[in-house]
CSV table of C-alpha atoms (C1' of nucleotides) in Angstrom, one decimal:
chain,number,residue,atom,x,y,z
L,16,MET,CA,38.6,46.2,35.9
L,17,ALA,CA,37.6,42.6,35.2
L,18,ASP,CA,34.8,42.7,37.7
L,19,SER,CA,32.1,41.5,35.4
L,20,ILE,CA,34.2,38.6,34.1
L,21,SER,CA,35.0,37.5,37.6
L,22,ALA,CA,31.3,37.6,38.5
L,23,VAL,CA,30.3,35.5,35.6
L,24,SER,CA,33.0,33.0,36.3
L,25,HIS,CA,31.9,32.8,39.8
L,26,TRP,CA,28.3,32.1,38.9
L,27,LEU,CA,29.4,29.6,36.4
L,28,GLU,CA,31.6,27.9,39.0
L,29,ARG,CA,28.6,27.8,41.3
L,30,LEU,CA,26.3,26.4,38.7
L,31,SER,CA,28.9,23.8,37.8
L,32,ALA,CA,29.3,22.7,41.4
L,33,LEU,CA,25.6,22.6,41.9
L,34,HIS,CA,24.9,20.6,38.8
L,35,ARG,CA,27.6,18.1,39.7
L,36,ASN,CA,26.2,17.8,43.2
L,37,LEU,CA,22.8,16.9,41.9
L,38,MET,CA,24.4,14.4,39.5
L,39,ARG,CA,26.5,12.9,42.2
L,40,ARG,CA,23.5,12.6,44.5
L,41,PHE,CA,21.6,10.8,41.8
L,42,ALA,CA,24.6,8.6,41.0
L,43,ALA,CA,24.9,7.6,44.7
L,44,GLU,CA,21.3,6.6,44.8
L,45,GLU,CA,21.9,4.3,41.8
L,46,GLY,CA,25.1,2.9,43.4
L,47,LEU,CA,27.2,4.6,40.8
L,48,GLN,CA,30.0,7.1,40.7
L,49,LEU,CA,29.6,10.6,39.2
L,50,VAL,CA,31.7,9.8,36.2
L,51,HIS,CA,29.5,6.8,35.4
L,52,VAL,CA,26.3,8.8,35.0
L,53,GLU,CA,28.2,11.5,33.1
L,54,ILE,CA,29.2,8.8,30.6
L,55,LEU,CA,25.6,7.4,30.4
L,56,GLN,CA,24.3,10.9,29.7
L,57,TYR,CA,26.9,11.5,27.1
L,58,LEU,CA,25.9,8.3,25.3
L,59,THR,CA,22.3,9.5,25.0
L,60,VAL,CA,23.4,12.5,22.9
L,61,CYS,CA,26.4,11.4,20.9
L,62,ASN,CA,26.4,10.2,17.3
L,63,ARG,CA,28.1,7.2,15.8
L,64,TYR,CA,31.4,9.0,15.2
L,65,SER,CA,31.6,10.0,18.8
L,66,ASP,CA,30.7,6.9,20.9
L,67,THR,CA,34.2,5.6,21.6
L,68,THR,CA,36.5,5.5,24.6
L,69,GLN,CA,38.8,8.1,23.1
L,70,THR,CA,36.0,10.5,22.4
L,71,ILE,CA,34.5,10.2,25.9
L,72,SER,CA,37.9,10.9,27.4
L,73,GLU,CA,38.2,14.1,25.4
L,74,TYR,CA,34.6,15.1,26.2
L,75,LEU,CA,35.0,14.6,30.0
L,76,GLY,CA,38.6,15.7,30.0
L,77,GLN,CA,40.0,12.6,31.7
L,78,THR,CA,42.6,10.2,30.4
L,79,LYS,CA,41.4,7.3,28.3
L,80,GLY,CA,42.9,4.9,30.7
L,81,SER,CA,40.7,6.2,33.5
L,82,ILE,CA,37.6,6.2,31.2
L,83,SER,CA,38.4,2.7,30.0
L,84,GLN,CA,38.2,1.5,33.6
L,85,SER,CA,34.9,3.2,34.2
L,86,LEU,CA,33.5,1.7,30.9
L,87,GLY,CA,34.6,-1.7,32.1
L,88,HIS,CA,32.6,-1.2,35.2
L,89,LEU,CA,29.6,0.0,33.4
L,90,GLU,CA,29.7,-2.9,31.0
L,91,GLU,CA,30.1,-5.5,33.7
L,92,ASN,CA,27.0,-4.2,35.4
L,93,GLY,CA,25.0,-4.2,32.2
L,94,PHE,CA,24.6,-0.4,31.6
L,95,ILE,CA,26.4,-0.4,28.3
L,96,LYS,CA,27.5,-2.7,25.6
L,97,ARG,CA,30.4,-2.6,23.1
L,98,SER,CA,30.5,-3.6,19.5
L,99,GLN,CA,33.5,-3.7,17.3
L,100,ASP,CA,33.6,-1.4,14.3
L,101,LYS,CA,33.2,-3.3,11.0
L,102,VAL,CA,35.8,-1.3,9.1
L,103,ASP,CA,38.4,-0.3,11.7
L,104,LYS,CA,38.8,-3.2,14.1
L,105,ARG,CA,40.7,-1.1,16.7
L,106,VAL,CA,37.5,0.9,17.3
L,107,PHE,CA,34.7,-0.2,19.7
L,108,HIS,CA,31.4,1.6,19.6
L,109,LEU,CA,29.6,2.0,22.9
L,110,ALA,CA,25.8,2.0,23.3
L,111,LEU,CA,23.4,2.1,26.2
L,112,THR,CA,21.5,-1.0,27.2
L,113,ALA,CA,17.8,-0.6,28.1
L,114,LYS,CA,19.0,-0.5,31.7
L,115,GLY,CA,21.6,2.2,31.0
L,116,ASN,CA,19.1,4.2,29.0
L,117,SER,CA,16.5,4.1,31.8
L,118,VAL,CA,19.1,5.4,34.3
L,119,ALA,CA,20.1,8.3,32.0
L,120,LEU,CA,16.5,9.3,31.4
L,121,ARG,CA,15.6,9.2,35.1
L,122,MET,CA,18.5,11.4,35.8
L,123,LEU,CA,17.5,14.0,33.2
L,124,ASN,CA,14.1,14.1,34.8
L,125,SER,CA,15.3,14.2,38.3
L,126,ILE,CA,17.6,17.2,37.6
L,127,ASN,CA,14.8,19.6,36.9
L,128,LEU,CA,15.9,22.9,35.5
L,129,GLU,CA,12.7,24.8,35.3
L,130,GLY,CA,12.8,28.1,33.7
L,131,ALA,CA,16.2,27.4,32.1
L,132,ASP,CA,14.9,27.2,28.5
L,133,LYS,CA,15.7,30.9,27.9
L,134,LEU,CA,19.3,30.3,28.7
L,135,GLU,CA,19.8,27.8,25.9
L,136,PRO,CA,20.9,30.1,23.1
L,137,ALA,CA,23.2,32.1,25.3
L,138,LEU,CA,24.7,28.9,26.7
L,139,LYS,CA,25.4,27.6,23.2
L,140,THR,CA,27.1,30.8,22.1
L,141,MET,CA,29.1,30.8,25.3
L,142,LEU,CA,30.2,27.2,24.9
L,143,ALA,CA,31.3,27.8,21.3
L,144,SER,CA,33.3,30.8,22.3
L,145,ILE,CA,35.0,28.9,25.2
L,146,GLN,CA,35.8,25.9,23.1
L,147,LYS,CA,37.2,28.0,20.3
L,148,LYS,CA,39.3,30.1,22.6
L,149,ASN,CA,40.8,27.1,24.3
L,150,GLY,CA,41.3,25.0,21.2
L,151,LEU,CA,38.9,22.3,22.3
L,152,LYS,CA,36.8,20.1,20.2
L,153,GLY,CA,33.3,21.3,19.3
L,154,PHE,CA,30.9,18.6,20.3
L,155,GLY,CA,28.0,20.3,18.6
L,156,THR,CA,25.2,19.0,16.5
L,157,CYS,CA,25.0,18.8,12.8
L,158,GLN,CA,22.5,21.7,12.5
L,159,SER,CA,25.2,24.1,13.4
L,160,CYS,CA,28.1,22.3,11.7
L,161,LYS,CA,29.8,23.5,8.6
L,162,PHE,CA,30.2,20.0,7.3
L,163,ASN,CA,26.5,19.3,7.2
L,164,GLN,CA,24.8,19.4,3.8
L,165,SER,CA,21.2,19.1,3.1
L,166,PRO,CA,20.5,18.2,-0.6
L,167,GLY,CA,16.7,18.0,0.1
L,168,LYS,CA,14.2,18.3,2.8
L,169,ASN,CA,14.9,15.8,5.6
L,170,SER,CA,17.9,14.6,3.7
L,171,PHE,CA,21.4,15.1,5.1
L,172,VAL,CA,25.0,14.3,4.2
L,173,CYS,CA,28.1,14.8,6.3
L,174,GLY,CA,30.7,16.5,4.1
L,175,LEU,CA,33.5,15.1,6.2
L,176,THR,CA,32.6,11.4,6.1
L,177,ASN,CA,30.4,11.6,3.0
L,178,GLU,CA,27.8,9.5,4.8
L,179,LYS,CA,24.1,9.9,4.7
L,180,LEU,CA,22.6,11.1,7.9
L,181,SER,CA,19.1,10.5,9.2
L,182,VAL,CA,16.8,13.1,10.8
L,183,ASP,CA,17.7,11.7,14.2
L,184,ASP,CA,21.4,11.6,13.3
L,185,VAL,CA,21.7,15.3,12.8
L,186,LYS,CA,20.3,16.1,16.2
L,187,LYS,CA,23.2,14.3,17.9
L,188,VAL,CA,26.5,15.5,19.2
L,189,CYS,CA,29.6,15.0,17.2
L,190,LYS,CA,33.3,15.3,18.0
L,191,GLU,CA,34.1,16.6,14.6
L,192,HIS,CA,31.7,19.5,14.9
L,193,GLU,CA,32.9,22.8,13.5
L,194,PRO,CA,30.7,25.9,13.7
L,195,LEU,CA,29.1,27.3,10.6
L,196,VAL,CA,29.7,30.9,11.3
L,197,SER,CA,32.7,32.2,13.2
L,198,GLY,CA,31.0,33.8,16.2
L,199,GLU,CA,33.1,36.7,17.2
K,5,MET,CA,7.7,16.2,25.6
K,6,ALA,CA,10.6,17.2,27.8
K,7,ASP,CA,12.7,18.0,24.8
K,8,SER,CA,13.7,21.5,25.8
K,9,ILE,CA,14.5,20.5,29.3
K,10,SER,CA,16.7,17.7,28.1
K,11,ALA,CA,18.5,20.1,25.7
K,12,VAL,CA,19.2,22.7,28.5
K,13,SER,CA,20.4,20.0,30.8
K,14,HIS,CA,22.7,18.8,28.1
K,15,TRP,CA,24.2,22.2,27.4
K,16,LEU,CA,24.6,22.7,31.1
K,17,GLU,CA,26.3,19.4,31.5
K,18,ARG,CA,28.7,20.3,28.6
K,19,LEU,CA,29.4,23.7,30.1
K,20,SER,CA,30.1,22.1,33.5
K,21,ALA,CA,32.5,19.6,31.9
K,22,LEU,CA,34.2,22.2,29.9
K,23,HIS,CA,34.6,24.6,32.9
K,24,ARG,CA,36.0,21.8,35.0
K,25,ASN,CA,38.4,20.8,32.3
K,26,LEU,CA,39.8,24.3,32.1
K,27,MET,CA,40.1,24.4,35.9
K,28,ARG,CA,41.7,21.0,36.0
K,29,ARG,CA,44.2,21.9,33.3
K,30,PHE,CA,45.1,25.0,35.2
K,31,ALA,CA,45.3,23.1,38.5
K,32,ALA,CA,47.7,20.6,36.9
K,33,GLU,CA,50.0,23.4,35.7
K,34,GLU,CA,50.2,24.6,39.3
K,35,GLY,CA,50.8,21.1,40.7
K,36,LEU,CA,47.4,21.1,42.3
K,37,GLN,CA,44.3,19.0,42.2
K,38,LEU,CA,41.0,20.3,40.9
K,39,VAL,CA,39.4,20.4,44.3
K,40,HIS,CA,42.3,22.6,45.5
K,41,VAL,CA,41.7,25.4,43.0
K,42,GLU,CA,38.0,25.1,43.6
K,43,ILE,CA,38.6,25.8,47.2
K,44,LEU,CA,41.0,28.7,46.5
K,45,GLN,CA,38.4,30.3,44.2
K,46,TYR,CA,35.7,29.9,46.7
K,47,LEU,CA,37.8,31.6,49.4
K,48,THR,CA,38.1,34.7,47.1
K,49,VAL,CA,34.3,35.2,47.1
K,50,CYS,CA,33.0,34.0,50.5
K,51,ASN,CA,32.4,36.2,53.6
K,52,ARG,CA,33.5,35.7,57.2
K,53,TYR,CA,30.4,33.6,58.0
K,54,SER,CA,31.3,31.2,55.2
K,55,ASP,CA,35.0,30.6,55.3
K,56,THR,CA,35.0,27.3,57.3
K,57,THR,CA,35.6,23.6,56.5
K,58,GLN,CA,32.0,22.8,57.0
K,59,THR,CA,30.7,25.5,54.7
K,60,ILE,CA,33.2,24.6,51.9
K,61,SER,CA,32.1,21.0,52.2
K,62,GLU,CA,28.5,22.1,51.6
K,63,TYR,CA,29.4,24.4,48.8
K,64,LEU,CA,31.4,21.8,46.9
K,65,GLY,CA,29.1,18.9,47.9
K,66,GLN,CA,31.8,16.8,49.4
K,67,THR,CA,32.2,15.4,52.9
K,68,LYS,CA,34.0,17.6,55.4
K,69,GLY,CA,36.5,14.9,56.1
K,70,SER,CA,37.6,15.0,52.5
K,71,ILE,CA,37.7,18.7,52.5
K,72,SER,CA,39.6,18.8,55.7
K,73,GLN,CA,42.3,16.7,54.0
K,74,SER,CA,42.5,19.0,51.1
K,75,LEU,CA,42.7,22.0,53.4
K,76,GLY,CA,45.5,20.4,55.2
K,77,HIS,CA,47.4,20.0,52.0
K,78,LEU,CA,46.7,23.6,51.0
K,79,GLU,CA,47.9,24.9,54.3
K,80,GLU,CA,51.1,22.8,54.3
K,81,ASN,CA,52.0,24.3,51.0
K,82,GLY,CA,51.3,27.8,52.0
K,83,PHE,CA,48.2,28.6,49.9
K,84,ILE,CA,45.9,29.2,52.9
K,85,LYS,CA,46.1,30.0,56.6
K,86,ARG,CA,43.8,29.2,59.5
K,87,SER,CA,42.8,31.3,62.4
K,88,GLN,CA,40.7,30.3,65.4
K,89,ASP,CA,37.5,32.1,66.0
K,90,LYS,CA,37.6,34.4,69.0
K,91,VAL,CA,34.1,33.6,70.2
K,92,ASP,CA,33.6,30.0,69.2
K,93,LYS,CA,36.8,28.1,69.6
K,94,ARG,CA,35.6,25.1,67.6
K,95,VAL,CA,35.6,27.3,64.5
K,96,PHE,CA,38.6,28.0,62.3
K,97,HIS,CA,38.4,30.7,59.7
K,98,LEU,CA,40.2,30.1,56.4
K,99,ALA,CA,41.9,32.8,54.4
K,100,LEU,CA,44.1,32.9,51.3
K,101,THR,CA,47.8,33.8,51.7
K,102,ALA,CA,49.3,36.1,49.1
K,103,LYS,CA,50.5,33.0,47.3
K,104,GLY,CA,47.0,31.4,47.3
K,105,ASN,CA,45.4,34.6,46.2
K,106,SER,CA,47.8,35.0,43.3
K,107,VAL,CA,46.9,31.5,42.1
K,108,ALA,CA,43.2,32.2,42.3
K,109,LEU,CA,43.5,35.4,40.4
K,110,ARG,CA,45.6,33.9,37.7
K,111,MET,CA,43.0,31.2,37.3
K,112,LEU,CA,40.2,33.7,36.9
K,113,ASN,CA,42.1,35.4,34.2
K,114,SER,CA,43.2,32.2,32.4
K,115,ILE,CA,39.6,31.0,32.2
K,116,ASN,CA,38.4,33.7,29.9
K,117,LEU,CA,34.6,33.8,29.4
K,118,GLU,CA,34.3,36.6,26.9
K,119,GLY,CA,30.8,37.5,25.9
K,120,ALA,CA,29.4,35.8,29.0
K,121,ASP,CA,28.3,39.0,30.8
K,122,LYS,CA,24.9,38.9,29.3
K,123,LEU,CA,24.3,35.5,30.9
K,124,GLU,CA,24.7,36.7,34.4
K,125,PRO,CA,21.1,37.6,35.3
K,126,ALA,CA,19.8,34.5,33.8
K,127,LEU,CA,22.4,32.4,35.6
K,128,LYS,CA,21.6,33.9,38.9
K,129,THR,CA,17.8,33.3,38.5
K,130,MET,CA,18.5,29.7,37.4
K,131,LEU,CA,20.8,29.1,40.3
K,132,ALA,CA,18.3,30.3,42.8
K,133,SER,CA,15.6,28.2,41.3
K,134,ILE,CA,17.7,25.0,41.3
K,135,GLN,CA,18.9,25.7,44.9
K,136,LYS,CA,15.3,26.2,46.1
K,137,LYS,CA,13.9,23.2,44.3
K,138,ASN,CA,16.6,20.9,45.8
K,139,GLY,CA,16.6,22.4,49.3
K,140,LEU,CA,20.2,23.5,49.0
K,141,LYS,CA,21.8,26.5,50.7
K,142,GLY,CA,21.8,29.8,48.8
K,143,PHE,CA,25.3,31.0,48.7
K,144,GLY,CA,24.3,34.4,47.4
K,145,THR,CA,25.4,37.9,48.1
K,146,CYS,CA,23.9,40.3,50.6
K,147,GLN,CA,22.5,42.5,47.8
K,148,SER,CA,19.9,39.9,47.1
K,149,CYS,CA,19.5,38.6,50.7
K,150,LYS,CA,16.4,39.2,52.7
K,151,PHE,CA,18.4,39.6,55.9
K,152,ASN,CA,20.4,42.6,54.6
K,153,GLN,CA,19.4,46.0,55.9
K,154,SER,CA,20.7,49.3,54.7
K,155,PRO,CA,20.0,52.1,57.3
K,156,GLY,CA,21.9,54.6,55.2
K,157,LYS,CA,23.9,55.0,52.0
K,158,ASN,CA,26.9,52.6,52.1
K,159,SER,CA,25.9,51.4,55.5
K,160,PHE,CA,24.7,47.8,55.9
K,161,VAL,CA,23.6,45.5,58.7
K,162,CYS,CA,22.9,41.8,58.6
K,163,GLY,CA,19.6,41.1,60.2
K,164,LEU,CA,20.6,37.6,61.1
K,165,THR,CA,23.8,38.3,62.9
K,166,ASN,CA,23.1,42.0,63.7
K,167,GLU,CA,26.6,42.8,62.6
K,168,LYS,CA,27.6,45.8,60.7
K,169,LEU,CA,28.8,45.0,57.1
K,170,SER,CA,31.2,47.0,55.0
K,171,VAL,CA,30.7,47.9,51.3
K,172,ASP,CA,33.1,45.1,50.5
K,173,ASP,CA,31.3,42.7,52.8
K,174,VAL,CA,28.0,42.9,51.1
K,175,LYS,CA,29.5,41.9,47.8
K,176,LYS,CA,30.6,38.5,49.1
K,177,VAL,CA,29.0,35.1,49.1
K,178,CYS,CA,27.3,33.9,52.3
K,179,LYS,CA,26.0,30.5,53.3
K,180,GLU,CA,23.1,32.0,55.1
K,181,HIS,CA,21.8,33.8,52.1
K,182,GLU,CA,18.1,33.7,51.5
K,183,PRO,CA,16.5,35.4,48.4
K,184,LEU,CA,14.6,38.6,48.8
K,185,VAL,CA,11.7,37.8,46.6
K,186,SER,CA,10.5,34.2,46.1
K,187,GLY,CA,11.2,33.6,42.4
K,188,GLU,CA,8.4,32.1,40.4
J,5,DT,C1',56.8,-4.9,0.3
J,6,DC,C1',57.6,-4.5,4.8
J,7,DA,C1',59.5,-2.0,8.7
J,8,DA,C1',58.3,2.1,11.4
J,9,DA,C1',55.1,5.1,13.1
J,10,DT,C1',50.6,6.0,14.5
J,11,DC,C1',46.3,5.1,16.7
J,12,DA,C1',42.3,2.8,19.7
J,13,DG,C1',42.0,0.7,23.6
J,14,DT,C1',43.5,-1.9,27.9
J,15,DT,C1',46.3,-2.9,31.8
J,16,DT,C1',49.0,-1.8,35.7
J,17,DC,C1',50.9,1.1,39.2
J,18,DG,C1',51.2,4.7,42.7
J,19,DA,C1',49.2,8.8,44.4
J,20,DT,C1',45.1,11.0,45.7
J,21,DT,C1',40.5,11.6,46.6
J,22,DC,C1',36.3,10.2,48.3
J,23,DG,C1',32.8,8.7,51.8
J,24,DA,C1',31.9,6.5,56.2
J,25,DT,C1',33.0,6.2,60.7
J,26,DA,C1',35.0,7.1,64.9
J,27,DC,C1',37.2,10.5,67.5
J,28,DT,C1',38.4,15.1,70.2
J,29,DA,C1',37.2,19.4,71.7
J,30,DT,C1',34.0,23.1,72.4
J,31,DT,C1',29.4,24.9,73.0
J,32,DA,C1',24.4,24.6,73.9
J,33,DA,C1',20.4,22.7,76.2
J,34,DT,C1',17.8,20.7,79.9
M,7,DA,C1',26.1,18.7,85.8
M,8,DT,C1',24.9,15.7,82.4
M,9,DT,C1',23.5,15.3,77.7
M,10,DA,C1',23.2,16.5,73.0
M,11,DA,C1',24.8,19.0,69.2
M,12,DT,C1',28.4,21.1,66.5
M,13,DA,C1',33.2,22.1,64.1
M,14,DG,C1',36.8,19.9,62.8
M,15,DT,C1',40.3,16.0,62.5
M,16,DA,C1',42.0,11.1,61.9
M,17,DT,C1',41.7,6.7,59.9
M,18,DC,C1',40.4,3.2,56.7
M,19,DG,C1',38.9,0.9,52.5
M,20,DA,C1',37.1,1.6,47.9
M,21,DA,C1',37.4,4.0,43.8
M,22,DT,C1',39.2,7.4,40.8
M,23,DC,C1',42.9,9.7,38.6
M,24,DG,C1',47.1,10.3,35.5
M,25,DA,C1',51.2,8.3,33.7
M,26,DA,C1',53.3,4.9,31.4
M,27,DA,C1',53.8,0.5,29.5
M,28,DC,C1',51.5,-2.6,26.7
M,29,DT,C1',48.3,-5.0,22.8
M,30,DG,C1',46.8,-5.3,18.3
M,31,DA,C1',45.2,-2.9,14.1
M,32,DT,C1',46.0,0.6,10.6
M,33,DT,C1',48.7,3.8,8.0
M,34,DT,C1',52.9,5.7,6.2
M,35,DG,C1',56.7,5.8,3.4
M,36,DA,C1',61.1,4.4,1.8
DNA sequence: TCAAATCAGTTTCGATTCGATACTATTAAT
DNA sequence: ATTAATAGTATCGAATCGAAACTGATTTGA
């Protein structure tokens, strides 16, 4: 009997709904849509390989056309700014403005998840398992990525791009992330 | 430093997004919208006090007008059926048809959350805490509800409605749920 | 070399949802 | 009996969503 699986799925569903309700409520107070604050939050955690329209659409699971519209709205209202990639001129990098950053931070603080710290390791494991099973991109940080190399203390290099990464860089979320160890 | 809080919120956000993506993908395969399968899933777990338009709108955090529309669509296409309450004629109870139930079950199985069982207690605690902190309804099961009374083995009574509850009843989710012990 | 294929991103379109408001019908309160 | 509250529906405008067509830049490969 898949009773325990059903139960977990139900709790997860409930947690999802709850979390989204809180986000939506916050968004409404700011005159924004849910998807807008989801984008702002994502931009606070993603690295420079993952701050594009395409990547956001993969992360949030919506079409890039739809995301493109939302990004247009966010830029018009001064929450984000775009900058064209120096090398590949098709690519535009997205970044939070001071205004956008402030909204994202306030949201993080308003959605208080007291006592949830203990959940973090289990959540990460669970995420990795779900992503793997469904053939979805990783979106993890360099610390747990097999491409990350550390030739010295506080010195990092991405084995995929061969670029040097700062201490802050390796804390961010990357679309190319692949887990170090294959977790069962 | 709210570093750990931010991290958990981020993982939760990611888990939310992922879970919704899987649900949306499944919904699309069935020719349904995300909200439709969310409703179907909810109807598999809610009890007879919680199977109404109003309650679903509270659970999913959307207006009852919007939910009413979606319910209309689901009924037209034979996924659910309505029945008027015998006592209060304003109320209509919702139930899954065989077709609707089959869809909900297939979704549960398709969204495989292997290894997640260990998360369940922590998830429940976390949910209760979030709900309490934000003044939201509980949506828990009778087992953890302060209204639930058990005069004998496998015999249950709801102290709120004074109705007898079956063994199956007390496993379901209720909008009137209030936790037994005040967590934290 | 240069045409074809691919890719990032935008635009446009129709369908659908969403929230707000007004509305009907039933029940509860005074 | 009148009034207020509640469950649910209907309607409307705004916004999202996915699909598809469309730029412009990059890569492929013959």
